XYZ file of C-alpha atoms in Angstrom:
434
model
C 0.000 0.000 0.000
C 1.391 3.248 -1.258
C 1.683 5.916 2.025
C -0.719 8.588 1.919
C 0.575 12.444 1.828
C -1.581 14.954 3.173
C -1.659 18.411 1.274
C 0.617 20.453 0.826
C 1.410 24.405 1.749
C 1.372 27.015 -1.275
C 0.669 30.199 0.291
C 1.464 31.480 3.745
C 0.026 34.942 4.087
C 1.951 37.364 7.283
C -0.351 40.144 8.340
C 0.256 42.625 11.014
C -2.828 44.141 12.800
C -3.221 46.654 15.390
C -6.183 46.731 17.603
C -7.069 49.121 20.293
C -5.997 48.959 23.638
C -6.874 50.977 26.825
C -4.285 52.323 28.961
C -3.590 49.907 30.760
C -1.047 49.339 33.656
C 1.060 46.732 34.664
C 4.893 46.453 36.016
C 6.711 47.418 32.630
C 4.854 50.240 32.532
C 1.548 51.089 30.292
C -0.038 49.761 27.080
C 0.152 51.669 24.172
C -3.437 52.703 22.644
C -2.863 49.727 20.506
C -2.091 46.169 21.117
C 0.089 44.375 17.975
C -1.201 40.836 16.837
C -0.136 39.328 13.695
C -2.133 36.883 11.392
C -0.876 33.898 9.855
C -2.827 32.055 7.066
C -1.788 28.318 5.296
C -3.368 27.637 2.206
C -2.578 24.483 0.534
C -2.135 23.121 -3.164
C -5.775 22.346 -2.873
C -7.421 25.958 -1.723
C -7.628 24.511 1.796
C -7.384 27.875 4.479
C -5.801 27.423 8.106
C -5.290 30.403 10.316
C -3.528 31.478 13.387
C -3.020 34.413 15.402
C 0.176 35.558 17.745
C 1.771 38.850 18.964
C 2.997 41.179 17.154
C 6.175 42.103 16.781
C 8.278 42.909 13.731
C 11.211 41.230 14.350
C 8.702 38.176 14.576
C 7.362 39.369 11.448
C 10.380 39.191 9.537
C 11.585 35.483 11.184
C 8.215 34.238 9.683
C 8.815 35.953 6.031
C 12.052 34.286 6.370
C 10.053 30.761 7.383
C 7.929 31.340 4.224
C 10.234 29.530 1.592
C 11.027 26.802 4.696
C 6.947 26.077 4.548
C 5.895 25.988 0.880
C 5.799 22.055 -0.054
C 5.390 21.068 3.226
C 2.754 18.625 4.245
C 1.026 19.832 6.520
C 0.336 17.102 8.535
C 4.102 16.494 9.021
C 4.540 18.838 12.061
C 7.776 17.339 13.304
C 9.377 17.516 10.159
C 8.345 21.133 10.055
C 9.569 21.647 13.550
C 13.079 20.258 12.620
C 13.185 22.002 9.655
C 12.614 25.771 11.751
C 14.912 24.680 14.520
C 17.641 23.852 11.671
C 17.314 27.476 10.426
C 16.579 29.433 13.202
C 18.211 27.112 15.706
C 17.501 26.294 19.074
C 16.284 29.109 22.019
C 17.178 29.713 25.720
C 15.445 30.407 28.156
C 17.311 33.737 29.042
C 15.534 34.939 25.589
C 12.317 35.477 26.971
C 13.676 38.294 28.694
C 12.667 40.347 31.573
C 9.433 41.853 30.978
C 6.053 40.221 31.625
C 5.957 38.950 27.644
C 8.137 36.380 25.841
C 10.485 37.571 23.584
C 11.512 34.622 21.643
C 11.133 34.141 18.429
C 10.844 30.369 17.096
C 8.659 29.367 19.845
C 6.126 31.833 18.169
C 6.613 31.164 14.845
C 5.984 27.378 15.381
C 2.678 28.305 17.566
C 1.545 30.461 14.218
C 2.623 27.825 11.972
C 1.311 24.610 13.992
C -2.204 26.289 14.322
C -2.939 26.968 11.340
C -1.682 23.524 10.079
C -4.232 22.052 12.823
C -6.763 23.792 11.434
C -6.162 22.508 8.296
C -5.794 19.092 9.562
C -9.096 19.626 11.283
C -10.893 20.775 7.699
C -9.785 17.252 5.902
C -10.580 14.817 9.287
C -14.044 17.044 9.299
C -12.758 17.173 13.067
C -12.043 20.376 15.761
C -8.678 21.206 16.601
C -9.723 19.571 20.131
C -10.192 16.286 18.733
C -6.268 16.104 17.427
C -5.173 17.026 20.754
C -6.557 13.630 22.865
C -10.408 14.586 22.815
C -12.972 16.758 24.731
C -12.940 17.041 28.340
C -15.045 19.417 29.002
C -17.689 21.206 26.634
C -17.228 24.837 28.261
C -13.968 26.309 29.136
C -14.009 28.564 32.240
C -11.662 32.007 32.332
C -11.051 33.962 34.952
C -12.021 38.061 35.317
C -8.279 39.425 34.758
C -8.353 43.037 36.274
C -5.955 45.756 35.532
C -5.169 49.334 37.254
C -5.609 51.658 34.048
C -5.550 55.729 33.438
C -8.810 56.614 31.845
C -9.810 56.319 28.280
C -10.365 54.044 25.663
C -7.503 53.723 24.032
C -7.014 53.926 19.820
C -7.585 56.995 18.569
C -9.331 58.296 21.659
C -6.341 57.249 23.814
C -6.726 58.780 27.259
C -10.191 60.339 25.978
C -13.144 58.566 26.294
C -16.769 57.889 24.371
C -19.411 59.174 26.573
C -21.988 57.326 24.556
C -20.716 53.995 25.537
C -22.275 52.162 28.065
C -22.211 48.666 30.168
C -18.717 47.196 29.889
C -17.635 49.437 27.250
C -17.878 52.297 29.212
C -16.429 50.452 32.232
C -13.929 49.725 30.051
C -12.997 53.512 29.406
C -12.937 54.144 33.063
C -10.128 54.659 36.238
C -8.672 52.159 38.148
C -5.963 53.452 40.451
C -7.454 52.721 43.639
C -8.988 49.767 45.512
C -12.333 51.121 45.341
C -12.287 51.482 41.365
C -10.716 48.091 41.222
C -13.796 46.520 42.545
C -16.104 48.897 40.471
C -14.160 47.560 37.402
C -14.753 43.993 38.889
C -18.530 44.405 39.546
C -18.495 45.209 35.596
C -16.582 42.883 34.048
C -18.342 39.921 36.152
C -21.612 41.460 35.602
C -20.866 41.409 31.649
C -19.235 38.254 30.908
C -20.290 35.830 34.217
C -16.772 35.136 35.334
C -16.646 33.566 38.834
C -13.179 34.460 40.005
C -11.238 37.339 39.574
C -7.226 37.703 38.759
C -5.531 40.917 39.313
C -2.481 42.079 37.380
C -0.212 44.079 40.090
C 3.312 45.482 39.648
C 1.792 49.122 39.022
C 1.674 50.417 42.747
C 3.552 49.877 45.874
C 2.715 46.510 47.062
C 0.325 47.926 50.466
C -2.140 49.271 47.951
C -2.663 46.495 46.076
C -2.816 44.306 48.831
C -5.650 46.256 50.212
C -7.346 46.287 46.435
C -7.029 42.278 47.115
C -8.926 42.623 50.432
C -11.577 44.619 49.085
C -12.232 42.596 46.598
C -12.854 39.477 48.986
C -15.022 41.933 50.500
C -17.309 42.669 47.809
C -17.914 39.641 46.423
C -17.419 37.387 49.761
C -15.065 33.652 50.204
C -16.570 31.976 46.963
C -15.037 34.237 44.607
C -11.229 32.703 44.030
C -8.863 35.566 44.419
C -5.392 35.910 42.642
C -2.631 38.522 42.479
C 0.182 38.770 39.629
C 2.647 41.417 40.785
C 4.981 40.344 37.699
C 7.603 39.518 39.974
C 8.518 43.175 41.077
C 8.857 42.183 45.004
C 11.410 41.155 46.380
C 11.978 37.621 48.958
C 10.853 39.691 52.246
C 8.282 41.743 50.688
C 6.277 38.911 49.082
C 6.461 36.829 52.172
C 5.099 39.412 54.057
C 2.254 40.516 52.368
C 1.795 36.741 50.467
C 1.554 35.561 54.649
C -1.503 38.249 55.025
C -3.146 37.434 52.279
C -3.293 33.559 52.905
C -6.669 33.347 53.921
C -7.738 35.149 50.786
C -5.497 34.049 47.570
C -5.847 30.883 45.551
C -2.350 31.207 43.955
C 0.062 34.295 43.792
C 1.382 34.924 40.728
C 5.318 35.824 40.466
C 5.979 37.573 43.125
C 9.531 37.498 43.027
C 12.491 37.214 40.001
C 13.611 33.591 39.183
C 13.323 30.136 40.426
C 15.499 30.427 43.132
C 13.523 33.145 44.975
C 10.286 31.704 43.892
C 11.236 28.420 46.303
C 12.109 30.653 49.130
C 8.635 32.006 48.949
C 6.926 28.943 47.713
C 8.423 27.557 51.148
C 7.342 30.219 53.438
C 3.921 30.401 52.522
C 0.915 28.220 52.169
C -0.695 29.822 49.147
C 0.150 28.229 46.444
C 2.166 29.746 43.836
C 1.990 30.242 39.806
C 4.225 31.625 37.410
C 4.576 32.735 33.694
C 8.305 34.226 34.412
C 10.355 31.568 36.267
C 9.481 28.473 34.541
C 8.858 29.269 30.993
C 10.812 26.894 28.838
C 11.105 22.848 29.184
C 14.960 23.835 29.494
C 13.620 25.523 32.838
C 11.556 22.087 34.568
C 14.534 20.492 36.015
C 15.379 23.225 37.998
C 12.002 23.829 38.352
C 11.457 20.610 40.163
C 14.831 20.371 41.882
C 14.134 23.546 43.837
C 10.296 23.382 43.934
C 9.511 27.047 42.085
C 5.914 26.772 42.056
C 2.614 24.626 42.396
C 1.423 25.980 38.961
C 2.561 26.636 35.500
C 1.041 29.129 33.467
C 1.410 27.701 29.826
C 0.338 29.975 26.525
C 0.415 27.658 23.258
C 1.926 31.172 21.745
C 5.365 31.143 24.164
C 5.566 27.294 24.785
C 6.082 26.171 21.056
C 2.420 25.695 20.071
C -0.913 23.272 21.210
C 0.567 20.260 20.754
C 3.679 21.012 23.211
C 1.134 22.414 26.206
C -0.256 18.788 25.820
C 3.297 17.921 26.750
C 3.776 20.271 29.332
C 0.359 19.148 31.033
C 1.581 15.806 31.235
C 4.653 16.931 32.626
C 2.990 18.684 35.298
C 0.610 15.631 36.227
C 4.064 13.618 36.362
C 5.297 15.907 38.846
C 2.379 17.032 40.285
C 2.290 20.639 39.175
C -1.156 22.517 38.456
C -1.629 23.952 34.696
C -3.736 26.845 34.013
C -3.452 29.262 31.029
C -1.511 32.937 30.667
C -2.842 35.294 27.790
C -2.266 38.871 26.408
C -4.149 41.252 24.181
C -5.565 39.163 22.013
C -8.772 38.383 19.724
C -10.781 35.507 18.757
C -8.439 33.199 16.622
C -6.176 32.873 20.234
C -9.259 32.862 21.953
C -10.552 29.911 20.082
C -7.297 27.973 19.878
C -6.641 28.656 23.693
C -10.439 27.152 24.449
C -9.311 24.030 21.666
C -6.526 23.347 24.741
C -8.153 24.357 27.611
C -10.833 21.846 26.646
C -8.264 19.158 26.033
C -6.247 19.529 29.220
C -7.007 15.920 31.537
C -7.195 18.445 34.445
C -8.193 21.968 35.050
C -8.073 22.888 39.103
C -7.858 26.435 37.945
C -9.675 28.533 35.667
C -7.367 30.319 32.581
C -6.514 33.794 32.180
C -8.088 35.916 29.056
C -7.715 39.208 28.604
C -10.490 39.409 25.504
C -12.708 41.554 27.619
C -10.378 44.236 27.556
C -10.133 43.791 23.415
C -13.070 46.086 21.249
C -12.087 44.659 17.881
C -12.130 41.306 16.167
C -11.214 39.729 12.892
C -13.320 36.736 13.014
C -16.488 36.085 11.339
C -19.602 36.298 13.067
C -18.140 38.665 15.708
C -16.872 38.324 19.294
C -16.844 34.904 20.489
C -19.649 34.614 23.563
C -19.169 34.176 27.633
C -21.773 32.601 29.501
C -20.998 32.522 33.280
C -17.391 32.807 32.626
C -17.063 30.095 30.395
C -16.761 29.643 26.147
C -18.184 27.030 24.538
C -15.702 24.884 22.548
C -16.477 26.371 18.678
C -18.403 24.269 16.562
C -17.393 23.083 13.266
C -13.921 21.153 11.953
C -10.183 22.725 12.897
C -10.395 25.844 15.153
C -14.432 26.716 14.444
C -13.702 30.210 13.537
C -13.421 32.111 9.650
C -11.455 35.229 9.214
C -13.322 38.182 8.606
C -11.226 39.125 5.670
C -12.329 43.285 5.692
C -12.012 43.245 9.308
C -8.682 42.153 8.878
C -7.632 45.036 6.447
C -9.023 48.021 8.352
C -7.267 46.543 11.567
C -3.902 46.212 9.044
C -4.471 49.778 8.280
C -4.211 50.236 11.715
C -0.813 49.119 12.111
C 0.372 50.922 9.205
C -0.835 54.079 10.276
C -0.219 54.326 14.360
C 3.332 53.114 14.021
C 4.130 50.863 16.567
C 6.536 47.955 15.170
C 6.923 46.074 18.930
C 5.506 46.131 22.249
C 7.430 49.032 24.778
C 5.423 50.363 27.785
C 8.619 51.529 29.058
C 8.214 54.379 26.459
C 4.619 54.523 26.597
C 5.203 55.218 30.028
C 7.719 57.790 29.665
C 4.610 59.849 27.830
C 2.829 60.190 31.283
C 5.882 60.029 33.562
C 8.514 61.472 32.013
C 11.791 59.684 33.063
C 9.993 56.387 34.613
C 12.208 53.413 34.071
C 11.373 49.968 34.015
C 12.890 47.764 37.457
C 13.102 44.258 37.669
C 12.620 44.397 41.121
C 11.197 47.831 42.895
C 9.612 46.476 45.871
């Protein structure tokens, strides 16, 4: 019998979007008005579409142009092969290229995400099958997220930037509105529950000493009382003493704490001291990093992203790493729209286990470039999408006003150092500042 080749890749089609973004704060500083994504798009030798969607970033950009001529032949069922064939160009990544701030800054890892998607979605067209069914099968129908909070200046971001719409109202104008201040952080709370049904609630710290955050923390257990999970992400700006002593108060209130502190080594000081449990995005963010990970004892809880960890197939591997060695998985995200969205559900509905909720910051996101619109919460939760590979269609005119976008505000990479700079002249980033 004569072994059967799946299609082939003749187009691959790199498009850079930008899509608004309020000002938003978080321990590198602020969001610009827009967020970059950029759009990848397979088609085969047979007209077959598969798409993906990652951050944006130029020098990103460029690695994937250079990927293009790597791709075309391919078949696209032959990840491995295409895997080898990226690593032998680009070669292989370390850990130290992530980088300091709160985002990943390594390239192949993101360029095999993009390129594995889309290939899964393609996968999932000719098996008639969704991209959850490659990955081991459903385990769950609906995939629960978690409210992800932010301390933000006021206004909408894109071209209104620090202005806002006063016609706007529900979320959107909730959206638009302060948060410097415990009591605005449980306004902003009240809203985005309210909105999207989300029954637990994730702050992103870093932006204010740690005393005020702390106390946005206890308010918030306040509000909405002991059945709301609670969890703070101060992007690992504290230092050893500082995140004991506040993680120790807020033990009767946290289900995890997020990074508190630099590096696997001071996460296992902490992790010892306390009895929350703790999570991280920063310290263990590679497979180079588990060893260590597990020789020290870093964390309870890895925060995977298919986008940073190599792609969906390779957070399969990473939860059965963590079930090995008994290690919780949730899910990290960043400004992002409803390609991610859909591909992070595809996983999250996969995963054997899921003790805690996943991270999404698509409430804070206006625009979108799939068809149909915004994909739907219902008490926290989206349904896994309907239909074979990921479930969603690219809104093809969306996706050219949001390219105009790009091309016209600027940005070429992600740096709220500077955006910073614009409010607070002279503000530097710190690794550490508290």
């Amino acid at each position: 019998m004569t072994h059967k080749t799946g299609p082939r890749i003749k187009e691959m089609y790199i498009t850079p979007i930008a899509i608004v973004d309020p000002p938003l704060l978080n321990a590198a500083g602020l969001h610009a008005p827009y967020a970059l994504r950029t759009v990848v798009e397979l088609v085969t030798e047979d007209g077959i579409s598969g798409i993906s969607e990652i951050p944006g970033n130029k020098d990103i950009d460029i690695a994937l142009e250079a990927s293009r001529a790597l791709l075309i032949g391919k078949d696209v069922f032959q990840l491995n092969q295409i895997r080898h064939v990226l690593e032998g160009h680009f070669g292989t990544e370390t850990a130290a290229q992530r980088g300091e701030a709160p985002w990943d800054q390594r390239k192949l890892v993101h360029i095999f995400s993009a390129v594995e998607v889309a290939c899964m979605d393609i996968i999932g067209k000719i098996t008639e099958r969704p991209v959850v069914d490659l990955l081991g099968g459903k385990m769950r129908d609906h995939v629960p997220f978690s409210a992800y909070l932010f301390y933000k200046f006021e206004g909408a971001g894109g071209e209104l930037g620090f202005n806002i719409d006063p016609n706007a109202t529900g979320w959107a104008a909730a959206r638009q509105a302060s948060a410097l201040n415990p009591a605005e952080i449980v306004t902003q709370a009240k809203a985005m529950c309210k909105e999207f049904g989300f029954q637990s609630i994730k702050l992103k710290g870093g932006a204010f000493e740690p005393r005020q955050e702390v106390d946005a923390i206890i308010a918030l257990r306040e509000a909405f009382g002991p059945d709301v999970p609670l969890r703070l992400d101060p992007n690992a700006l504290w230092t050893v003493e500082t995140a004991i002593k506040y993680g120790k108060e807020m033990e009767p209130i946290l289900e995890y704490l997020e990074d508190p502190v630099r590096g696997q080594a001071n996460m296992a000081l902490v992790r010892k001291a306390l009895k929350t449990p703790l999570a991280t995005n920063m310290c263990t963010t590679s497979f180079d990093d588990i060893p260590n990970s597990i020789a020290v004892g870093s964390e309870d809880i890895i925060l995977s992203d298919h986008h940073f960890w190599g792609g969906l197939r390779s957070s399969m591997t990473l939860a059965g790493i963590c079930e090995t060695f008994g290690r919780g998985l949730s899910m990290h995200s960043n400004s992002h729209l409803g390609i991610s969205l859909a591909a992070m559900v595809h996983l999250g509905a996969a995963l054997p286990s899921m003790k805690y909720v996943l991270d999404t910051h698509y409430p804070w996101q206006s625009d979108e470039i799939i068809m149909g619109g915004r994909l739907k919460f219902e008490e926290g939760s989206v349904a896994v999408p309907q239909g074979p590979g990921l479930g969603v269609e690219l809104d093809r005119e969306a996706l050219a006003k949001l390219h105009q976008n790009y091309l016209a505000c600027g940005l070429t990479k992600r740096d709220d150092e500077i955006e910073m700079q614009k409010v607070v002249p002279g503000w530097k980033f710190q690794s550490v500042r508290w």
